[in-house]
Amino acid sequence: MQPQADPFIVPVCHDEIEILYQDEALILINKPSGLLSLSGKHPDNKDSVHFRLVQDFPTCTMIHRLDFGTSGIMLVAMNKQVNAQLCKQFSERTVSKSYTALLHGHLGADEGVIDFAIAKDKENFPLMKICQQSGKPAVSKFKVLERFVQTNEHAYFQEHEKAGDRTVTRVEFEPVSGRTHQLRIHSQQIQHPILGCDLYATDEAFFASSRLMLHATELAFDHPITGERMNIISPSPF
């Protein structure tokens, strides 16, 4: 775990929330990296997805969260009734999600399943831990999209930051369950942490990127009013 100040103050996020879809029942947004989903207890952590959205949509409520370092698709309900219907879909696992991530090193397998139960690490908050005895079941599917060497010639790193030569694997994750920090700690368990992860990465993987290289790319669910299957895509920025 990288050292954090106490209390932890999130840096100011200057990026805007992009609205991908909107109707009378719900909003689908593209959350920028570095923005909290919900405001924190500390007054300097007021800025968040919810804080910004209620300025224009005062009745909106959050369905789920993304870590502040994670970017990508979030689903927001316009009222409590829609919230309850969508939360039921999440709990019944009829919502499908996929993420794009950059992992440290080259994975040997082209695809696979990571199955490790996750529990709160009460002695090391805010970390979670792998615990088959007390943890809740957690399953993540992965598929390798690309293996490459991170250099300044690679498009993302050329535009955003300086890169040293290191091996990287781009993967598509499909979390079957939705535990806190699931993809981050599962990546750590297979010895390929997500680049830029401040909680579960090695120092080399953490300093390889100025942001957490995890993006919520796709979300599919049934519209709570029409019943239509919605499939929203937000291409990965890296």
mmCIF file of C-alpha atoms in Angstrom, residues 46-205:
data_model
loop_
_atom_site.group_PDB
_atom_site.id
_atom_site.type_symbol
_atom_site.label_atom_id
_atom_site.label_comp_id
_atom_site.label_asym_id
_atom_site.label_seq_id
_atom_site.Cartn_x
_atom_site.Cartn_y
_atom_site.Cartn_z
ATOM 1 C CA LYS A 46 -17.129 17.520 -0.964
ATOM 2 C CA ASP A 47 -16.707 17.370 -4.734
ATOM 3 C CA SER A 48 -18.123 14.148 -6.179
ATOM 4 C CA VAL A 49 -20.313 12.716 -8.924
ATOM 5 C CA HIS A 50 -23.384 13.018 -6.694
ATOM 6 C CA PHE A 51 -22.515 16.551 -5.514
ATOM 7 C CA ARG A 52 -22.167 17.765 -9.105
ATOM 8 C CA LEU A 53 -25.241 16.007 -10.478
ATOM 9 C CA VAL A 54 -27.692 17.165 -7.785
ATOM 10 C CA GLN A 55 -27.014 20.748 -8.822
ATOM 11 C CA ASP A 56 -28.960 20.055 -12.041
ATOM 12 C CA PHE A 57 -30.863 16.895 -11.040
ATOM 13 C CA PRO A 58 -31.855 17.378 -7.365
ATOM 14 C CA THR A 59 -33.775 14.084 -7.083
ATOM 15 C CA CYS A 60 -31.063 11.853 -8.523
ATOM 16 C CA THR A 61 -29.734 8.946 -6.442
ATOM 17 C CA MET A 62 -26.673 6.722 -6.842
ATOM 18 C CA ILE A 63 -27.059 3.078 -7.901
ATOM 19 C CA HIS A 64 -23.428 2.011 -7.556
ATOM 20 C CA ARG A 65 -19.988 3.522 -7.164
ATOM 21 C CA LEU A 66 -16.626 3.587 -8.877
ATOM 22 C CA ASP A 67 -13.386 4.153 -6.971
ATOM 23 C CA PHE A 68 -12.230 7.752 -7.332
ATOM 24 C CA GLY A 69 -9.308 6.635 -9.513
ATOM 25 C CA THR A 70 -11.523 4.581 -11.821
ATOM 26 C CA SER A 71 -13.090 6.249 -14.844
ATOM 27 C CA GLY A 72 -16.013 5.175 -16.982
ATOM 28 C CA ILE A 73 -19.705 4.383 -17.000
ATOM 29 C CA MET A 74 -21.931 5.011 -13.994
ATOM 30 C CA LEU A 75 -25.708 4.569 -13.799
ATOM 31 C CA VAL A 76 -27.719 7.150 -11.843
ATOM 32 C CA ALA A 77 -31.441 6.983 -11.022
ATOM 33 C CA MET A 78 -33.669 10.044 -11.287
ATOM 34 C CA ASN A 79 -35.850 9.002 -8.335
ATOM 35 C CA LYS A 80 -36.088 6.473 -5.487
ATOM 36 C CA GLN A 81 -38.515 4.189 -7.329
ATOM 37 C CA VAL A 82 -36.161 3.779 -10.279
ATOM 38 C CA ASN A 83 -33.279 3.371 -7.841
ATOM 39 C CA ALA A 84 -35.000 0.421 -6.151
ATOM 40 C CA GLN A 85 -35.731 -1.280 -9.486
ATOM 41 C CA LEU A 86 -32.164 -0.882 -10.739
ATOM 42 C CA CYS A 87 -30.632 -1.951 -7.415
ATOM 43 C CA LYS A 88 -32.696 -5.139 -7.682
ATOM 44 C CA GLN A 89 -31.126 -5.828 -11.075
ATOM 45 C CA PHE A 90 -27.665 -5.396 -9.593
ATOM 46 C CA SER A 91 -28.441 -7.682 -6.649
ATOM 47 C CA GLU A 92 -29.918 -10.326 -8.954
ATOM 48 C CA ARG A 93 -26.862 -10.002 -11.226
ATOM 49 C CA THR A 94 -28.816 -9.315 -14.383
ATOM 50 C CA VAL A 95 -26.607 -6.277 -14.989
ATOM 51 C CA SER A 96 -23.470 -7.046 -16.970
ATOM 52 C CA LYS A 97 -20.328 -4.920 -16.720
ATOM 53 C CA SER A 98 -16.942 -4.919 -18.345
ATOM 54 C CA TYR A 99 -13.794 -2.945 -17.600
ATOM 55 C CA THR A 100 -10.542 -2.272 -19.398
ATOM 56 C CA ALA A 101 -7.354 -2.345 -17.325
ATOM 57 C CA LEU A 102 -3.610 -2.140 -17.856
ATOM 58 C CA LEU A 103 -1.774 -4.708 -15.751
ATOM 59 C CA HIS A 104 1.881 -4.836 -14.802
ATOM 60 C CA GLY A 105 3.748 -7.574 -16.662
ATOM 61 C CA HIS A 106 2.625 -10.005 -19.335
ATOM 62 C CA LEU A 107 -0.088 -12.486 -18.330
ATOM 63 C CA GLY A 108 0.644 -16.027 -19.417
ATOM 64 C CA ALA A 109 -2.958 -17.085 -20.070
ATOM 65 C CA ASP A 110 -5.092 -15.436 -22.759
ATOM 66 C CA GLU A 111 -8.206 -15.707 -20.600
ATOM 67 C CA GLY A 112 -9.301 -17.095 -17.277
ATOM 68 C CA VAL A 113 -11.278 -16.774 -14.069
ATOM 69 C CA ILE A 114 -10.045 -15.315 -10.757
ATOM 70 C CA ASP A 115 -11.926 -16.704 -7.770
ATOM 71 C CA PHE A 116 -10.905 -15.348 -4.345
ATOM 72 C CA ALA A 117 -13.297 -14.380 -1.558
ATOM 73 C CA ILE A 118 -12.890 -10.794 -0.317
ATOM 74 C CA ALA A 119 -13.314 -9.417 3.200
ATOM 75 C CA LYS A 120 -12.743 -6.065 4.935
ATOM 76 C CA ASP A 121 -9.257 -5.679 6.378
ATOM 77 C CA LYS A 122 -10.340 -3.971 9.609
ATOM 78 C CA GLU A 123 -6.771 -3.445 10.807
ATOM 79 C CA ASN A 124 -5.694 -1.785 7.557
ATOM 80 C CA PHE A 125 -8.612 0.402 6.452
ATOM 81 C CA PRO A 126 -9.366 1.163 3.612
ATOM 82 C CA LEU A 127 -7.824 -2.051 2.314
ATOM 83 C CA MET A 128 -9.722 -5.220 1.589
ATOM 84 C CA LYS A 129 -8.153 -8.662 1.933
ATOM 85 C CA ILE A 130 -8.450 -12.154 0.499
ATOM 86 C CA CYS A 131 -10.038 -14.465 3.053
ATOM 87 C CA GLN A 132 -11.668 -17.743 2.074
ATOM 88 C CA GLN A 133 -13.116 -18.190 5.593
ATOM 89 C CA SER A 134 -14.790 -14.826 6.315
ATOM 90 C CA GLY A 135 -14.827 -13.220 2.894
ATOM 91 C CA LYS A 136 -17.716 -12.905 0.467
ATOM 92 C CA PRO A 137 -17.480 -14.853 -2.809
ATOM 93 C CA ALA A 138 -15.845 -12.823 -5.582
ATOM 94 C CA VAL A 139 -15.287 -13.931 -9.168
ATOM 95 C CA SER A 140 -13.678 -11.984 -12.015
ATOM 96 C CA LYS A 141 -13.345 -13.164 -15.614
ATOM 97 C CA PHE A 142 -10.536 -11.753 -17.744
ATOM 98 C CA LYS A 143 -9.491 -11.778 -21.390
ATOM 99 C CA VAL A 144 -6.195 -10.458 -22.731
ATOM 100 C CA LEU A 145 -6.636 -7.772 -25.384
ATOM 101 C CA GLU A 146 -3.001 -6.834 -25.959
ATOM 102 C CA ARG A 147 0.493 -7.396 -24.606
ATOM 103 C CA PHE A 148 3.023 -4.630 -25.176
ATOM 104 C CA VAL A 149 6.057 -2.830 -23.789
ATOM 105 C CA GLN A 150 5.207 0.511 -22.192
ATOM 106 C CA THR A 151 7.315 3.138 -23.955
ATOM 107 C CA ASN A 152 6.864 6.719 -25.075
ATOM 108 C CA GLU A 153 5.969 5.357 -28.505
ATOM 109 C CA HIS A 154 2.757 3.871 -27.116
ATOM 110 C CA ALA A 155 -0.102 6.297 -27.888
ATOM 111 C CA TYR A 156 -1.462 6.885 -24.377
ATOM 112 C CA PHE A 157 1.895 7.333 -22.668
ATOM 113 C CA GLN A 158 3.204 9.514 -25.483
ATOM 114 C CA GLU A 159 0.336 11.954 -24.930
ATOM 115 C CA HIS A 160 -0.017 11.863 -21.153
ATOM 116 C CA GLU A 161 3.234 10.992 -19.377
ATOM 117 C CA LYS A 162 6.786 9.773 -19.652
ATOM 118 C CA ALA A 163 7.159 5.995 -19.664
ATOM 119 C CA GLY A 164 9.991 3.669 -18.854
ATOM 120 C CA ASP A 165 10.297 0.387 -20.689
ATOM 121 C CA ARG A 166 8.154 -2.220 -18.886
ATOM 122 C CA THR A 167 5.841 -5.014 -19.955
ATOM 123 C CA VAL A 168 2.109 -4.321 -19.792
ATOM 124 C CA THR A 169 -1.023 -6.347 -20.525
ATOM 125 C CA ARG A 170 -4.308 -4.757 -21.543
ATOM 126 C CA VAL A 171 -7.198 -6.892 -20.328
ATOM 127 C CA GLU A 172 -10.964 -6.880 -20.386
ATOM 128 C CA PHE A 173 -12.427 -7.704 -16.983
ATOM 129 C CA GLU A 174 -15.942 -8.984 -16.386
ATOM 130 C CA PRO A 175 -16.717 -8.968 -12.654
ATOM 131 C CA VAL A 176 -19.315 -11.626 -11.899
ATOM 132 C CA SER A 177 -19.688 -10.221 -8.384
ATOM 133 C CA GLY A 178 -19.320 -6.618 -7.295
ATOM 134 C CA ARG A 179 -17.115 -6.479 -4.192
ATOM 135 C CA THR A 180 -15.243 -3.376 -3.092
ATOM 136 C CA HIS A 181 -11.825 -3.150 -4.813
ATOM 137 C CA GLN A 182 -12.526 -6.505 -6.479
ATOM 138 C CA LEU A 183 -10.605 -6.021 -9.714
ATOM 139 C CA ARG A 184 -7.738 -4.262 -7.967
ATOM 140 C CA ILE A 185 -7.146 -6.958 -5.354
ATOM 141 C CA HIS A 186 -7.813 -9.832 -7.772
ATOM 142 C CA SER A 187 -5.144 -8.398 -10.092
ATOM 143 C CA GLN A 188 -2.748 -8.259 -7.174
ATOM 144 C CA GLN A 189 -3.478 -11.906 -6.332
ATOM 145 C CA ILE A 190 -2.444 -13.096 -9.792
ATOM 146 C CA GLN A 191 0.815 -11.091 -9.463
ATOM 147 C CA HIS A 192 -0.183 -8.539 -12.121
ATOM 148 C CA PRO A 193 -1.448 -5.414 -10.287
ATOM 149 C CA ILE A 194 -3.219 -2.604 -12.110
ATOM 150 C CA LEU A 195 -0.897 0.237 -13.094
ATOM 151 C CA GLY A 196 -1.293 3.306 -10.886
ATOM 152 C CA CYS A 197 -3.099 1.435 -8.094
ATOM 153 C CA ASP A 198 -2.328 3.162 -4.785
ATOM 154 C CA LEU A 199 -3.574 0.333 -2.554
ATOM 155 C CA TYR A 200 -2.574 -3.010 -4.038
ATOM 156 C CA ALA A 201 0.237 -2.420 -6.549
ATOM 157 C CA THR A 202 3.969 -2.810 -6.152
ATOM 158 C CA ASP A 203 5.941 0.440 -6.222
ATOM 159 C CA GLU A 204 6.975 -0.245 -9.815
ATOM 160 C CA ALA A 205 3.369 -0.752 -10.939
#
